[in-house]
Amino acid sequence: MRVLVTGGAGYIGSHVCLSLYSAGHDVLILDNFSNARRDIGERIQQIAGVRPRIVEGDIRDEHLLRSVLHDFEPDAVMHFAAMKAVGESSVIPLEYHDVNVGGTIRLLKAMQAYRCRKLVFSSSATVYGQAGTCPVNESAPVSAANPYGRTKLFCEQIISDTRMADPELQAISLRYFNPVGAHHSGLIGETPQGIPNNLVPYISQVAAGIRSQLSVYGGDYATADGTGVRDYIHVCDLADAHLRALQMLPDLSDLEALNLGTGRGHSVLEVIRAFAKVSGRQIPYQIVARREGDAAQSWADTSLARKRLGWVAQHSLQRMCEDAWRWQLALAQTEGTAN
């Protein structure tokens, strides 16, 4: 199958590309490298033995999208290209809506023009907002609490409307919880721009001596140790789920979205202890005031993905931390980002 992967040079997209190559698919990456490494092509080649084809460009460039669809003639699109920082989305909401929602609309128009009828969309559990009960299943109310989450929700709704108007379109939105970890080779992983927005990359940088300590937002939640609980999922498990969703799209016509998580929550302090154990480093932290809008706990009900995709996350929290630390050490060797 010929697969166009938008945002395929980024953290999750690059891992999905590896899964696509291993399954024998023909892949074309479209990425503007705003949040991706310039050497990702060489790194993918080292792992997969295939030199990826990459087109550099913006998902909002309708002329470019049509040119790519015309020349490559993909059988399917996997759509990751987006801005993704929750905090930043509240500062520059118009940019988030322009890129995430506007880019998706332009992509769907180009797909229609060139009769590409398969789409796997990278969504997010942020569409649920502060879910009232856990585990969170796909029928839970959607009430995104920030502009980023709302862009993902709007995109899901636009895709749903497009499916209603065009029954030939096969599409699924994958709502993942908290992606962490890196490829076991240590060659690709998450490379935050500036201060990390997510817990595990921040912990990695504290362990590496790049940052002095971690701020833990809230120590008085109604959880076992008072800190927030989240469902952390290894990025390679996510990649496997995306591949399965692509292969099974014709059998998912009655669904609009699937949760991807482990089905188990871990507190911030649990993650800190796990990372300290695998790295052999102390993780200094300070408990500070809660952040407005943060839920006490959130983890996925993954029973639908297990039933419909035959998929279950395989990696433990320890393995997630091991692979994240291996990636951080690899960065230190190549870029001197450690003490």
mmCIF file with all atom_site columns, C-alpha atoms in Angstrom, residues 159-245:
data_model
loop_
_atom_site.group_PDB
_atom_site.id
_atom_site.type_symbol
_atom_site.label_atom_id
_atom_site.label_alt_id
_atom_site.label_comp_id
_atom_site.label_asym_id
_atom_site.label_entity_id
_atom_site.label_seq_id
_atom_site.pdbx_PDB_ins_code
_atom_site.Cartn_x
_atom_site.Cartn_y
_atom_site.Cartn_z
_atom_site.occupancy
_atom_site.B_iso_or_equiv
_atom_site.pdbx_formal_charge
_atom_site.auth_seq_id
_atom_site.auth_comp_id
_atom_site.auth_asym_id
_atom_site.auth_atom_id
_atom_site.pdbx_PDB_model_num
ATOM 1  C CA . ILE A 1 159 ? -13.841 13.953 9.358  1.00 0.00 ? 159 ILE A CA 1
ATOM 2  C CA . SER A 1 160 ? -17.139 12.490 10.569 1.00 0.00 ? 160 SER A CA 1
ATOM 3  C CA . ASP A 1 161 ? -19.123 14.991 8.503  1.00 0.00 ? 161 ASP A CA 1
ATOM 4  C CA . THR A 1 162 ? -16.993 14.181 5.467  1.00 0.00 ? 162 THR A CA 1
ATOM 5  C CA . ARG A 1 163 ? -17.625 10.458 5.933  1.00 0.00 ? 163 ARG A CA 1
ATOM 6  C CA . MET A 1 164 ? -21.366 11.133 6.062  1.00 0.00 ? 164 MET A CA 1
ATOM 7  C CA . ALA A 1 165 ? -21.172 13.038 2.775  1.00 0.00 ? 165 ALA A CA 1
ATOM 8  C CA . ASP A 1 166 ? -18.805 10.538 1.149  1.00 0.00 ? 166 ASP A CA 1
ATOM 9  C CA . PRO A 1 167 ? -19.572 6.952  2.219  1.00 0.00 ? 167 PRO A CA 1
ATOM 10 C CA . GLU A 1 168 ? -16.509 5.705  0.308  1.00 0.00 ? 168 GLU A CA 1
ATOM 11 C CA . LEU A 1 169 ? -14.212 7.435  2.794  1.00 0.00 ? 169 LEU A CA 1
ATOM 12 C CA . GLN A 1 170 ? -12.837 4.976  5.341  1.00 0.00 ? 170 GLN A CA 1
ATOM 13 C CA . ALA A 1 171 ? -11.517 6.873  8.356  1.00 0.00 ? 171 ALA A CA 1
ATOM 14 C CA . ILE A 1 172 ? -10.740 6.374  12.028 1.00 0.00 ? 172 ILE A CA 1
ATOM 15 C CA . SER A 1 173 ? -9.567  8.810  14.706 1.00 0.00 ? 173 SER A CA 1
ATOM 16 C CA . LEU A 1 174 ? -7.146  7.367  17.255 1.00 0.00 ? 174 LEU A CA 1
ATOM 17 C CA . ARG A 1 175 ? -7.345  9.055  20.642 1.00 0.00 ? 175 ARG A CA 1
ATOM 18 C CA . TYR A 1 176 ? -4.117  8.410  22.472 1.00 0.00 ? 176 TYR A CA 1
ATOM 19 C CA . PHE A 1 177 ? -3.390  9.227  26.033 1.00 0.00 ? 177 PHE A CA 1
ATOM 20 C CA . ASN A 1 178 ? 0.244   10.041 27.000 1.00 0.00 ? 178 ASN A CA 1
ATOM 21 C CA . PRO A 1 179 ? 2.862   8.826  24.499 1.00 0.00 ? 179 PRO A CA 1
ATOM 22 C CA . VAL A 1 180 ? 6.313   8.255  26.008 1.00 0.00 ? 180 VAL A CA 1
ATOM 23 C CA . GLY A 1 181 ? 9.492   6.276  25.377 1.00 0.00 ? 181 GLY A CA 1
ATOM 24 C CA . ALA A 1 182 ? 11.567  5.917  22.233 1.00 0.00 ? 182 ALA A CA 1
ATOM 25 C CA . HIS A 1 183 ? 12.648  3.304  19.720 1.00 0.00 ? 183 HIS A CA 1
ATOM 26 C CA . HIS A 1 184 ? 14.707  0.574  21.409 1.00 0.00 ? 184 HIS A CA 1
ATOM 27 C CA . SER A 1 185 ? 17.639  1.329  19.084 1.00 0.00 ? 185 SER A CA 1
ATOM 28 C CA . GLY A 1 186 ? 18.104  4.716  20.711 1.00 0.00 ? 186 GLY A CA 1
ATOM 29 C CA . LEU A 1 187 ? 18.136  6.301  17.250 1.00 0.00 ? 187 LEU A CA 1
ATOM 30 C CA . ILE A 1 188 ? 14.781  8.079  17.273 1.00 0.00 ? 188 ILE A CA 1
ATOM 31 C CA . GLY A 1 189 ? 12.693  9.581  20.043 1.00 0.00 ? 189 GLY A CA 1
ATOM 32 C CA . GLU A 1 190 ? 11.108  12.792 21.237 1.00 0.00 ? 190 GLU A CA 1
ATOM 33 C CA . THR A 1 191 ? 13.240  15.911 20.837 1.00 0.00 ? 191 THR A CA 1
ATOM 34 C CA . PRO A 1 192 ? 11.491  18.760 22.671 1.00 0.00 ? 192 PRO A CA 1
ATOM 35 C CA . GLN A 1 193 ? 11.946  22.278 21.382 1.00 0.00 ? 193 GLN A CA 1
ATOM 36 C CA . GLY A 1 194 ? 13.150  24.236 24.412 1.00 0.00 ? 194 GLY A CA 1
ATOM 37 C CA . ILE A 1 195 ? 11.608  23.365 27.771 1.00 0.00 ? 195 ILE A CA 1
ATOM 38 C CA . PRO A 1 196 ? 9.762   20.016 27.536 1.00 0.00 ? 196 PRO A CA 1
ATOM 39 C CA . ASN A 1 197 ? 5.989   20.179 27.824 1.00 0.00 ? 197 ASN A CA 1
ATOM 40 C CA . ASN A 1 198 ? 5.610   16.533 28.809 1.00 0.00 ? 198 ASN A CA 1
ATOM 41 C CA . LEU A 1 199 ? 6.587   14.720 31.989 1.00 0.00 ? 199 LEU A CA 1
ATOM 42 C CA . VAL A 1 200 ? 8.974   12.003 30.806 1.00 0.00 ? 200 VAL A CA 1
ATOM 43 C CA . PRO A 1 201 ? 11.169  14.204 28.567 1.00 0.00 ? 201 PRO A CA 1
ATOM 44 C CA . TYR A 1 202 ? 11.429  16.671 31.451 1.00 0.00 ? 202 TYR A CA 1
ATOM 45 C CA . ILE A 1 203 ? 12.403  13.918 33.878 1.00 0.00 ? 203 ILE A CA 1
ATOM 46 C CA . SER A 1 204 ? 14.967  12.699 31.326 1.00 0.00 ? 204 SER A CA 1
ATOM 47 C CA . GLN A 1 205 ? 16.555  16.128 31.205 1.00 0.00 ? 205 GLN A CA 1
ATOM 48 C CA . VAL A 1 206 ? 16.637  16.387 35.008 1.00 0.00 ? 206 VAL A CA 1
ATOM 49 C CA . ALA A 1 207 ? 18.308  12.963 35.190 1.00 0.00 ? 207 ALA A CA 1
ATOM 50 C CA . ALA A 1 208 ? 20.819  14.101 32.561 1.00 0.00 ? 208 ALA A CA 1
ATOM 51 C CA . GLY A 1 209 ? 21.628  17.244 34.530 1.00 0.00 ? 209 GLY A CA 1
ATOM 52 C CA . ILE A 1 210 ? 20.238  19.584 31.890 1.00 0.00 ? 210 ILE A CA 1
ATOM 53 C CA . ARG A 1 211 ? 17.577  20.884 34.288 1.00 0.00 ? 211 ARG A CA 1
ATOM 54 C CA . SER A 1 212 ? 17.947  21.220 38.038 1.00 0.00 ? 212 SER A CA 1
ATOM 55 C CA . GLN A 1 213 ? 14.634  19.831 39.214 1.00 0.00 ? 213 GLN A CA 1
ATOM 56 C CA . LEU A 1 214 ? 11.106  18.840 38.247 1.00 0.00 ? 214 LEU A CA 1
ATOM 57 C CA . SER A 1 215 ? 8.048   20.790 39.339 1.00 0.00 ? 215 SER A CA 1
ATOM 58 C CA . VAL A 1 216 ? 5.233   18.422 40.306 1.00 0.00 ? 216 VAL A CA 1
ATOM 59 C CA . TYR A 1 217 ? 1.955   20.269 39.903 1.00 0.00 ? 217 TYR A CA 1
ATOM 60 C CA . GLY A 1 218 ? -0.259  19.291 42.799 1.00 0.00 ? 218 GLY A CA 1
ATOM 61 C CA . GLY A 1 219 ? 0.363   16.950 45.705 1.00 0.00 ? 219 GLY A CA 1
ATOM 62 C CA . ASP A 1 220 ? -3.111  16.987 47.198 1.00 0.00 ? 220 ASP A CA 1
ATOM 63 C CA . TYR A 1 221 ? -5.221  15.191 44.619 1.00 0.00 ? 221 TYR A CA 1
ATOM 64 C CA . ALA A 1 222 ? -7.521  12.378 45.704 1.00 0.00 ? 222 ALA A CA 1
ATOM 65 C CA . THR A 1 223 ? -5.081  9.749  44.424 1.00 0.00 ? 223 THR A CA 1
ATOM 66 C CA . ALA A 1 224 ? -2.933  7.163  46.205 1.00 0.00 ? 224 ALA A CA 1
ATOM 67 C CA . ASP A 1 225 ? 0.040   9.510  46.665 1.00 0.00 ? 225 ASP A CA 1
ATOM 68 C CA . GLY A 1 226 ? -1.623  12.868 46.018 1.00 0.00 ? 226 GLY A CA 1
ATOM 69 C CA . THR A 1 227 ? -0.121  13.442 42.565 1.00 0.00 ? 227 THR A CA 1
ATOM 70 C CA . GLY A 1 228 ? -1.880  13.320 39.214 1.00 0.00 ? 228 GLY A CA 1
ATOM 71 C CA . VAL A 1 229 ? -2.440  9.953  37.554 1.00 0.00 ? 229 VAL A CA 1
ATOM 72 C CA . ARG A 1 230 ? -2.153  9.440  33.792 1.00 0.00 ? 230 ARG A CA 1
ATOM 73 C CA . ASP A 1 231 ? -2.111  6.605  31.271 1.00 0.00 ? 231 ASP A CA 1
ATOM 74 C CA . TYR A 1 232 ? 1.390   6.487  29.743 1.00 0.00 ? 232 TYR A CA 1
ATOM 75 C CA . ILE A 1 233 ? 1.809   4.450  26.558 1.00 0.00 ? 233 ILE A CA 1
ATOM 76 C CA . HIS A 1 234 ? 4.986   3.500  24.729 1.00 0.00 ? 234 HIS A CA 1
ATOM 77 C CA . VAL A 1 235 ? 5.310   5.155  21.344 1.00 0.00 ? 235 VAL A CA 1
ATOM 78 C CA . CYS A 1 236 ? 6.107   1.789  19.709 1.00 0.00 ? 236 CYS A CA 1
ATOM 79 C CA . ASP A 1 237 ? 2.818   0.384  21.002 1.00 0.00 ? 237 ASP A CA 1
ATOM 80 C CA . LEU A 1 238 ? 1.105   3.393  19.451 1.00 0.00 ? 238 LEU A CA 1
ATOM 81 C CA . ALA A 1 239 ? 2.876   2.742  16.155 1.00 0.00 ? 239 ALA A CA 1
ATOM 82 C CA . ASP A 1 240 ? 1.692   -0.866 16.166 1.00 0.00 ? 240 ASP A CA 1
ATOM 83 C CA . ALA A 1 241 ? -1.896  0.242  16.796 1.00 0.00 ? 241 ALA A CA 1
ATOM 84 C CA . HIS A 1 242 ? -1.740  2.697  13.882 1.00 0.00 ? 242 HIS A CA 1
ATOM 85 C CA . LEU A 1 243 ? -0.544  -0.040 11.550 1.00 0.00 ? 243 LEU A CA 1
ATOM 86 C CA . ARG A 1 244 ? -3.349  -2.341 12.650 1.00 0.00 ? 244 ARG A CA 1
ATOM 87 C CA . ALA A 1 245 ? -5.926  0.419  12.233 1.00 0.00 ? 245 ALA A CA 1
#
